[in-house]
Tab-separated table of C-alpha atoms in Angstrom:
chain	number	residue	atom	x	y	z
H	1	UNK	CA	0.000	0.000	0.000
H	2	UNK	CA	1.624	3.247	-1.168
H	3	UNK	CA	0.445	6.654	0.076
H	4	UNK	CA	2.093	9.806	-1.326
H	5	UNK	CA	1.517	12.662	1.117
H	6	UNK	CA	2.147	16.391	1.043
H	7	UNK	CA	1.056	18.351	4.097
H	8	UNK	CA	-1.489	15.662	5.056
H	9	UNK	CA	-4.353	16.196	7.466
H	10	UNK	CA	-4.588	14.499	10.856
H	11	UNK	CA	-6.664	11.633	9.412
H	12	UNK	CA	-3.732	9.920	7.703
H	13	UNK	CA	-2.435	7.930	10.728
H	14	UNK	CA	-5.974	6.638	11.336
H	15	UNK	CA	-6.138	5.604	7.669
H	16	UNK	CA	-2.928	3.587	8.106
H	17	UNK	CA	-4.268	1.891	11.225
H	18	UNK	CA	-7.615	1.122	9.559
H	19	UNK	CA	-5.902	-0.352	6.513
H	20	UNK	CA	-3.730	-2.682	8.564
H	21	UNK	CA	-6.696	-3.660	10.710
H	22	UNK	CA	-8.847	-4.387	7.639
H	23	UNK	CA	-6.169	-6.385	5.801
H	24	UNK	CA	-3.202	-7.513	7.982
H	25	UNK	CA	-1.433	-8.812	4.840
H	26	UNK	CA	-0.893	-5.257	3.589
H	27	UNK	CA	2.390	-3.410	4.050
H	28	UNK	CA	1.914	0.371	4.146
H	29	UNK	CA	4.528	2.728	2.715
H	30	UNK	CA	4.084	6.496	3.079
H	31	UNK	CA	6.168	8.997	1.115
H	32	UNK	CA	6.440	12.404	2.753
H	33	UNK	CA	6.805	14.717	-0.232
H	34	UNK	CA	8.646	17.519	1.571
H	35	UNK	CA	5.869	18.475	3.972
H	36	UNK	CA	8.339	20.048	6.395
H	37	UNK	CA	8.766	20.073	10.188
H	38	UNK	CA	5.224	21.328	10.818
H	39	UNK	CA	3.851	17.948	9.722
H	40	UNK	CA	6.476	15.728	11.363
H	41	UNK	CA	4.052	14.693	14.103
H	42	UNK	CA	1.560	13.389	11.511
H	43	UNK	CA	4.200	11.188	9.902
H	44	UNK	CA	5.470	10.049	13.303
H	45	UNK	CA	1.921	8.962	14.133
H	46	UNK	CA	1.659	7.138	10.805
H	47	UNK	CA	4.899	5.328	11.603
H	48	UNK	CA	3.580	4.378	15.031
H	49	UNK	CA	0.417	3.052	13.369
H	50	UNK	CA	2.562	0.621	11.356
H	51	UNK	CA	3.651	2.463	8.211
H	52	UNK	CA	7.144	2.826	6.845
H	53	UNK	CA	7.936	6.426	5.899
H	54	UNK	CA	10.244	7.744	3.163
H	55	UNK	CA	10.991	11.457	3.093
H	56	UNK	CA	11.727	13.970	0.345
H	57	UNK	CA	13.743	16.895	1.740
H	58	UNK	CA	11.704	19.255	-0.465
H	59	UNK	CA	8.392	19.038	-2.271
H	60	UNK	CA	8.805	17.438	-5.694
H	61	UNK	CA	5.239	16.564	-6.679
H	62	UNK	CA	2.881	13.616	-6.450
H	63	UNK	CA	4.384	11.832	-9.447
H	64	UNK	CA	7.865	12.010	-7.944
H	65	UNK	CA	6.547	10.709	-4.616
H	66	UNK	CA	4.862	7.766	-6.328
H	67	UNK	CA	8.054	6.933	-8.214
H	68	UNK	CA	10.052	7.043	-4.994
H	69	UNK	CA	7.644	4.498	-3.535
H	70	UNK	CA	7.663	2.316	-6.657
H	71	UNK	CA	11.481	2.238	-6.711
H	72	UNK	CA	11.647	1.338	-3.011
H	73	UNK	CA	9.122	-1.489	-3.392
H	74	UNK	CA	10.772	-2.816	-6.558
H	75	UNK	CA	14.122	-2.931	-4.747
H	76	UNK	CA	12.836	-4.564	-1.535
H	77	UNK	CA	9.878	-6.707	-2.628
H	78	UNK	CA	9.904	-7.182	-6.412
H	79	UNK	CA	7.054	-9.722	-6.293
H	80	UNK	CA	4.646	-7.293	-4.628
H	81	UNK	CA	1.719	-5.629	-6.337
H	82	UNK	CA	1.148	-2.021	-5.293
H	83	UNK	CA	-2.058	-0.202	-4.437
H	84	UNK	CA	-1.780	3.587	-4.432
H	85	UNK	CA	-4.175	5.760	-2.420
H	86	UNK	CA	-4.425	9.422	-1.476
H	87	UNK	CA	-3.616	10.630	2.011
H	88	UNK	CA	-6.748	12.757	2.425
H	89	UNK	CA	-9.080	9.921	3.445
H	90	UNK	CA	-11.099	9.835	0.219
H	91	UNK	CA	-10.378	6.134	-0.199
H	92	UNK	CA	-11.952	3.885	2.393
H	93	UNK	CA	-10.112	0.785	3.654
H	94	UNK	CA	-12.859	-1.376	2.110
H	95	UNK	CA	-12.258	0.183	-1.327
H	96	UNK	CA	-8.481	-0.161	-0.992
H	97	UNK	CA	-8.922	-3.836	-0.196
H	98	UNK	CA	-11.298	-4.184	-3.135
H	99	UNK	CA	-8.562	-3.003	-5.490
H	100	UNK	CA	-5.970	-5.202	-3.746
H	101	UNK	CA	-8.258	-8.228	-4.133
H	102	UNK	CA	-8.664	-7.447	-7.852
H	103	UNK	CA	-4.871	-7.509	-8.212
H	104	UNK	CA	-4.688	-10.832	-6.384
H	105	UNK	CA	-7.384	-12.274	-8.639
H	106	UNK	CA	-5.545	-11.074	-11.742
H	107	UNK	CA	-2.291	-12.628	-10.513
H	108	UNK	CA	-4.020	-15.938	-9.737
H	109	UNK	CA	-5.490	-16.018	-13.241
H	110	UNK	CA	-2.240	-15.031	-14.936
H	111	UNK	CA	-3.329	-11.511	-15.952
H	112	UNK	CA	-1.296	-8.327	-15.667
H	113	UNK	CA	-3.525	-5.260	-15.697
H	114	UNK	CA	-3.781	-1.844	-14.124
H	115	UNK	CA	-6.747	-1.707	-11.733
H	116	UNK	CA	-8.583	1.605	-11.429
H	117	UNK	CA	-10.799	2.317	-8.429
H	118	UNK	CA	-13.393	4.534	-10.119
H	119	UNK	CA	-15.940	6.797	-8.438
H	120	UNK	CA	-19.479	7.290	-9.667
H	121	UNK	CA	-19.623	10.968	-8.611
H	122	UNK	CA	-23.088	10.586	-7.162
H	123	UNK	CA	-24.361	12.193	-3.984
H	124	UNK	CA	-22.845	15.288	-2.364
H	125	UNK	CA	-19.902	15.931	-4.677
H	126	UNK	CA	-18.374	19.459	-4.651
H	127	UNK	CA	-19.174	21.326	-7.856
H	128	UNK	CA	-15.461	21.986	-8.477
H	129	UNK	CA	-14.717	18.253	-8.420
H	130	UNK	CA	-17.788	17.290	-10.460
H	131	UNK	CA	-17.020	19.796	-13.227
H	132	UNK	CA	-13.304	19.083	-13.097
H	133	UNK	CA	-13.784	15.359	-13.506
H	134	UNK	CA	-16.273	15.845	-16.344
H	135	UNK	CA	-13.806	18.116	-18.153
H	136	UNK	CA	-10.954	15.690	-17.534
H	137	UNK	CA	-12.950	12.732	-18.871
H	138	UNK	CA	-13.915	14.674	-21.967
H	139	UNK	CA	-10.379	15.820	-22.696
H	140	UNK	CA	-9.029	12.316	-22.122
H	141	UNK	CA	-11.524	10.781	-24.512
H	142	UNK	CA	-10.753	13.472	-27.098
H	143	UNK	CA	-7.045	12.672	-26.814
H	144	UNK	CA	-7.279	8.872	-26.848
H	145	UNK	CA	-10.719	7.832	-28.057
H	146	UNK	CA	-10.908	5.735	-24.897
H	147	UNK	CA	-13.578	6.025	-22.218
H	148	UNK	CA	-12.358	5.993	-18.610
H	149	UNK	CA	-14.935	6.577	-15.873
H	150	UNK	CA	-12.590	8.394	-13.485
H	151	UNK	CA	-9.366	9.729	-14.985
H	152	UNK	CA	-8.370	11.459	-11.738
H	153	UNK	CA	-8.578	8.528	-9.355
H	154	UNK	CA	-5.566	8.100	-7.100
H	155	UNK	CA	-6.764	4.636	-6.064
H	156	UNK	CA	-4.976	2.333	-8.459
H	157	UNK	CA	-3.536	-1.142	-8.491
H	158	UNK	CA	-0.151	-1.607	-10.190
H	159	UNK	CA	0.904	-5.223	-10.777
H	160	UNK	CA	4.494	-6.004	-9.847
H	161	UNK	CA	5.564	-6.638	-13.415
H	162	UNK	CA	4.437	-3.110	-14.360
H	163	UNK	CA	6.455	-1.188	-11.768
H	164	UNK	CA	9.321	-0.723	-14.233
H	165	UNK	CA	6.824	0.591	-16.768
H	166	UNK	CA	5.358	2.992	-14.201
H	167	UNK	CA	8.832	4.278	-13.271
H	168	UNK	CA	9.539	5.105	-16.920
H	169	UNK	CA	6.533	7.396	-17.366
H	170	UNK	CA	7.555	11.083	-17.317
H	171	UNK	CA	6.020	13.598	-14.944
H	172	UNK	CA	6.546	14.701	-11.363
H	173	UNK	CA	3.244	16.376	-10.493
H	174	UNK	CA	-0.425	15.448	-10.684
H	175	UNK	CA	-0.108	15.102	-14.466
H	176	UNK	CA	1.888	11.893	-13.912
H	177	UNK	CA	-1.247	9.878	-13.159
H	178	UNK	CA	-2.988	11.006	-16.336
H	179	UNK	CA	0.129	10.330	-18.371
H	180	UNK	CA	0.014	6.807	-17.017
H	181	UNK	CA	-3.481	6.424	-18.451
H	182	UNK	CA	-2.399	7.971	-21.751
H	183	UNK	CA	0.355	5.342	-22.040
H	184	UNK	CA	-2.031	2.386	-21.683
H	185	UNK	CA	-2.887	2.219	-25.380
H	186	UNK	CA	0.531	2.889	-26.932
H	187	UNK	CA	2.265	0.518	-24.491
H	188	UNK	CA	-0.479	-2.133	-24.781
H	189	UNK	CA	-1.103	-2.262	-21.053
H	190	UNK	CA	-4.452	-3.715	-20.007
H	191	UNK	CA	-6.665	-1.974	-17.466
H	192	UNK	CA	-10.006	-2.600	-15.812
H	193	UNK	CA	-12.186	-0.680	-13.390
H	194	UNK	CA	-13.461	-1.457	-9.899
H	195	UNK	CA	-16.342	0.735	-8.621
H	196	UNK	CA	-15.611	2.472	-5.315
H	197	UNK	CA	-17.428	4.947	-3.087
H	198	UNK	CA	-17.324	8.677	-3.793
H	199	UNK	CA	-16.049	10.287	-0.585
H	200	UNK	CA	-15.299	13.991	-0.141
H	201	UNK	CA	-14.335	15.140	3.357
H	202	UNK	CA	-14.821	18.846	4.173
H	203	UNK	CA	-15.749	19.358	0.513
H	204	UNK	CA	-12.286	18.136	-0.528
H	205	UNK	CA	-10.598	21.164	1.054
H	206	UNK	CA	-7.352	19.268	1.726
H	207	UNK	CA	-6.766	18.336	-1.909
H	208	UNK	CA	-3.891	20.032	-3.760
H	209	UNK	CA	-5.239	18.866	-7.130
H	210	UNK	CA	-6.604	21.436	-9.615
H	211	UNK	CA	-8.834	19.333	-11.911
H	212	UNK	CA	-9.077	21.434	-15.055
H	213	UNK	CA	-5.632	23.048	-14.871
H	214	UNK	CA	-3.764	19.790	-14.194
H	215	UNK	CA	-5.773	17.947	-16.861
H	216	UNK	CA	-4.948	20.628	-19.410
H	217	UNK	CA	-1.249	20.364	-18.551
H	218	UNK	CA	-1.037	16.696	-19.515
H	219	UNK	CA	-3.267	17.086	-22.576
H	220	UNK	CA	-1.469	20.214	-23.763
H	221	UNK	CA	0.301	18.381	-26.641
H	222	UNK	CA	-3.078	17.302	-28.019
H	223	UNK	CA	-4.448	20.831	-27.777
H	224	UNK	CA	-1.292	22.247	-29.385
H	225	UNK	CA	-1.529	19.656	-32.151
H	226	UNK	CA	-5.156	20.578	-32.732
H	227	UNK	CA	-4.188	24.255	-32.916
H	228	UNK	CA	-1.321	23.488	-35.279
H	229	UNK	CA	-3.575	21.352	-37.441
H	230	UNK	CA	-6.241	24.055	-37.470
H	231	UNK	CA	-3.698	26.633	-38.605
H	232	UNK	CA	-2.448	24.266	-41.323
H	233	UNK	CA	-6.056	23.585	-42.307
H	234	UNK	CA	-6.693	27.310	-42.731
H	235	UNK	CA	-3.543	27.773	-44.829
H	236	UNK	CA	-4.331	24.676	-46.863
H	237	UNK	CA	-7.960	25.625	-47.419
H	238	UNK	CA	-7.274	29.248	-48.418
H	239	UNK	CA	-4.504	28.163	-50.780
H	240	UNK	CA	-6.721	25.444	-52.272
H	241	UNK	CA	-9.651	27.781	-52.876
H	242	UNK	CA	-7.422	30.456	-54.401
H	243	UNK	CA	-5.442	28.074	-56.638
H	244	UNK	CA	-8.520	26.173	-57.767
H	245	UNK	CA	-10.295	29.430	-58.602
H	246	UNK	CA	-7.273	30.670	-60.581
H	247	UNK	CA	-6.527	27.449	-62.460
H	248	UNK	CA	-9.689	25.386	-62.389
H	249	UNK	CA	-7.555	22.328	-61.652
H	250	UNK	CA	-8.527	20.411	-58.501
H	251	UNK	CA	-5.727	17.863	-58.067
H	252	UNK	CA	-2.758	20.207	-58.774
H	253	UNK	CA	-4.339	22.774	-56.470
H	254	UNK	CA	-4.659	20.174	-53.701
H	255	UNK	CA	-0.985	19.201	-54.107
H	256	UNK	CA	0.348	22.760	-54.100
H	257	UNK	CA	-1.761	23.791	-51.120
H	258	UNK	CA	-0.706	20.694	-49.167
H	259	UNK	CA	3.012	21.289	-49.801
H	260	UNK	CA	2.685	24.820	-48.456
H	261	UNK	CA	0.676	23.890	-45.351
H	262	UNK	CA	2.688	20.723	-44.621
H	263	UNK	CA	5.958	22.628	-44.524
H	264	UNK	CA	4.617	25.076	-41.965
H	265	UNK	CA	2.970	22.267	-39.995
H	266	UNK	CA	6.206	20.251	-39.820
H	267	UNK	CA	8.145	23.178	-38.365
H	268	UNK	CA	5.484	23.964	-35.748
H	269	UNK	CA	4.950	20.326	-34.712
H	270	UNK	CA	8.666	19.641	-34.419
H	271	UNK	CA	9.483	22.703	-32.360
H	272	UNK	CA	6.314	23.337	-30.336
H	273	UNK	CA	3.957	20.336	-30.218
H	274	UNK	CA	6.266	17.322	-29.849
H	275	UNK	CA	9.438	19.232	-28.921
H	276	UNK	CA	11.497	16.808	-30.981
H	277	UNK	CA	14.488	19.081	-31.470
H	278	UNK	CA	16.675	16.435	-29.817
H	279	UNK	CA	16.483	14.291	-32.951
H	280	UNK	CA	18.006	14.793	-36.386
H	281	UNK	CA	15.805	16.931	-38.623
H	282	UNK	CA	16.477	15.012	-41.839
H	283	UNK	CA	15.080	11.623	-40.700
H	284	UNK	CA	12.144	13.432	-39.120
H	285	UNK	CA	11.504	15.330	-42.340
H	286	UNK	CA	11.701	12.136	-44.383
H	287	UNK	CA	9.235	10.357	-42.090
H	288	UNK	CA	6.974	13.389	-42.136
H	289	UNK	CA	7.198	13.475	-45.918
H	290	UNK	CA	6.120	9.846	-46.195
H	291	UNK	CA	3.210	10.531	-43.861
H	292	UNK	CA	2.298	13.678	-45.789
H	293	UNK	CA	2.274	11.736	-49.062
H	294	UNK	CA	0.065	9.051	-47.544
H	295	UNK	CA	-2.302	11.670	-46.142
H	296	UNK	CA	-2.237	13.527	-49.460
H	297	UNK	CA	-3.220	10.370	-51.334
H	298	UNK	CA	-6.011	9.773	-48.847
H	299	UNK	CA	-7.030	13.426	-49.098
H	300	UNK	CA	-7.260	13.277	-52.898
H	301	UNK	CA	-9.152	9.989	-52.835
H	302	UNK	CA	-11.674	11.172	-50.237
H	303	UNK	CA	-12.211	14.623	-51.758
H	304	UNK	CA	-12.545	13.269	-55.291
H	305	UNK	CA	-15.058	10.723	-54.091
H	306	UNK	CA	-17.068	13.245	-52.090
H	307	UNK	CA	-17.085	15.996	-54.753
H	308	UNK	CA	-17.896	13.481	-57.500
H	309	UNK	CA	-20.914	12.457	-55.455
H	310	UNK	CA	-22.290	15.963	-55.183
H	311	UNK	CA	-20.711	17.391	-52.023
H	312	UNK	CA	-19.414	20.942	-52.316
H	313	UNK	CA	-15.683	21.545	-52.147
H	314	UNK	CA	-15.563	23.229	-48.713
H	315	UNK	CA	-17.720	20.646	-46.844
H	316	UNK	CA	-15.749	17.868	-48.552
H	317	UNK	CA	-12.541	19.459	-47.256
H	318	UNK	CA	-13.875	19.686	-43.695
H	319	UNK	CA	-15.055	16.064	-43.640
H	320	UNK	CA	-11.795	14.763	-45.106
H	321	UNK	CA	-9.536	16.666	-42.706
H	322	UNK	CA	-11.613	15.567	-39.730
H	323	UNK	CA	-11.216	11.910	-40.665
H	324	UNK	CA	-7.441	12.218	-41.103
H	325	UNK	CA	-6.792	14.307	-37.956
H	326	UNK	CA	-6.741	11.453	-35.421
H	327	UNK	CA	-4.635	9.222	-37.672
H	328	UNK	CA	-2.102	11.981	-38.246
H	329	UNK	CA	-1.662	12.734	-34.529
H	330	UNK	CA	-1.030	9.103	-33.604
H	331	UNK	CA	1.486	8.539	-36.397
H	332	UNK	CA	3.383	11.780	-35.730
H	333	UNK	CA	3.582	11.146	-31.981
H	334	UNK	CA	4.757	7.532	-32.348
H	335	UNK	CA	6.785	7.464	-35.565
H	336	UNK	CA	7.602	10.889	-36.979
H	337	UNK	CA	8.593	12.579	-33.696
H	338	UNK	CA	9.123	9.612	-31.359
H	339	UNK	CA	9.717	10.160	-27.617
H	340	UNK	CA	13.419	9.377	-28.098
H	341	UNK	CA	13.723	12.579	-30.161
H	342	UNK	CA	12.097	14.774	-27.535
H	343	UNK	CA	14.030	17.299	-25.501
H	344	UNK	CA	15.152	15.270	-22.494
H	345	UNK	CA	14.205	16.662	-19.080
H	346	UNK	CA	16.549	16.208	-16.147
H	347	UNK	CA	16.076	12.831	-14.500
H	348	UNK	CA	14.590	13.097	-11.026
H	349	UNK	CA	16.535	10.926	-8.566
H	350	UNK	CA	14.685	8.202	-6.736
H	351	UNK	CA	14.849	7.376	-3.072
H	352	UNK	CA	17.483	5.108	-1.623
H	353	UNK	CA	15.896	2.325	0.385
H	354	UNK	CA	16.412	2.131	4.113
H	355	UNK	CA	15.759	-0.528	6.737
H	356	UNK	CA	12.137	-1.430	7.501
H	357	UNK	CA	10.439	1.019	9.832
H	358	UNK	CA	13.093	3.714	9.354
H	359	UNK	CA	12.720	7.154	7.871
H	360	UNK	CA	14.443	7.154	4.499
H	361	UNK	CA	15.710	10.112	2.490
H	362	UNK	CA	15.220	10.720	-1.217
H	363	UNK	CA	18.586	11.804	-2.654
H	364	UNK	CA	19.403	15.260	-3.894
H	365	UNK	CA	21.088	16.080	-7.188
H	366	UNK	CA	24.445	14.822	-5.961
H	367	UNK	CA	23.099	11.278	-5.837
H	368	UNK	CA	22.345	11.107	-9.572
H	369	UNK	CA	25.966	10.397	-10.402
H	370	UNK	CA	25.581	6.807	-9.290
H	371	UNK	CA	23.137	6.040	-12.083
H	372	UNK	CA	19.412	5.380	-12.463
H	373	UNK	CA	17.344	2.447	-11.219
H	374	UNK	CA	16.599	-0.620	-13.284
H	375	UNK	CA	13.170	-0.201	-14.863
H	376	UNK	CA	13.004	-3.540	-16.677
H	377	UNK	CA	9.872	-5.700	-16.287
H	378	UNK	CA	9.781	-7.584	-13.023
H	379	UNK	CA	8.596	-11.023	-11.931
H	380	UNK	CA	4.775	-11.509	-12.029
H	381	UNK	CA	3.042	-10.482	-8.809
H	382	UNK	CA	2.128	-12.719	-5.937
H	383	UNK	CA	1.814	-10.395	-2.941
H	384	UNK	CA	0.446	-6.910	-2.424
H	385	UNK	CA	2.015	-3.779	-0.905
């Protein structure tokens, strides 16, 4: 059981005690994400209740705290599944155990899947949280085409053989958890949902999460891509209408307009959307060119078909570009500007494990010289932390 905590309320030690009382087979690990001396008594009480505590000297974000916990568990108990839960008491011991039991069932049946404890958002839910979750779900579906009931849930089950995968996902703040969901499809990681209660204490006043703002941060590349594509669409459409009006030739006008808009789109996507300046421009340009030719062929085929069947030029253009938008984003993100070409952020060091029951320290920048942890797949799970 992994609980990342930043300036937690006084309920956290009781949560630890309730968890261990509900399921004695759980081990509870708390990561103090730089809460400071004012909250030392809360973490001392959590330790007395039976938790092990790791400490960041300064606040680094929820994603960094989760990774510290994942690295510690992978080093000390590589066969253990991990259930993550928030420190604010929103997740009841019964729901935590429900997710843990789902992981145990998956392991017994030879499955490896992320388990999401999803809330129904019924009852007395603060308006901020209700609207934030609705916006987050909508943005997530727009970005992936995948429906997830609760994209912001912190109650998750991570099978042991996916800890290395989880450690490799970028992000240090709240956006880390949404990036994990965004990686499910591309990395072919299975996931299933377990319904849990919707609990908000004191109208969720202790939460540091900003639903809309933090959702927009992780989905920013999609929004930037949409903006870039819209700008290219405008350039392409204006050029097409002008050239077709001047020449009367549809296909040559489509080709000339696409060359003009594709050049501008390549520059913007490389520098702004995917930030792939770390890779060589020539291979990127060649891959983009192949994609552009494929999209151009599809564009000509669709527009010729639609205009030949009576649809006006402008509506035909809108329909065609809408169909090709999703395909283009996926191919550019995965193949044209792959993650290996992206500007590389500084690696955040992970905690060094300490003896059971002790307070451990996450290293500062001086510790990075010794290298990074092994993030290769681990042995299939049999126990749960």
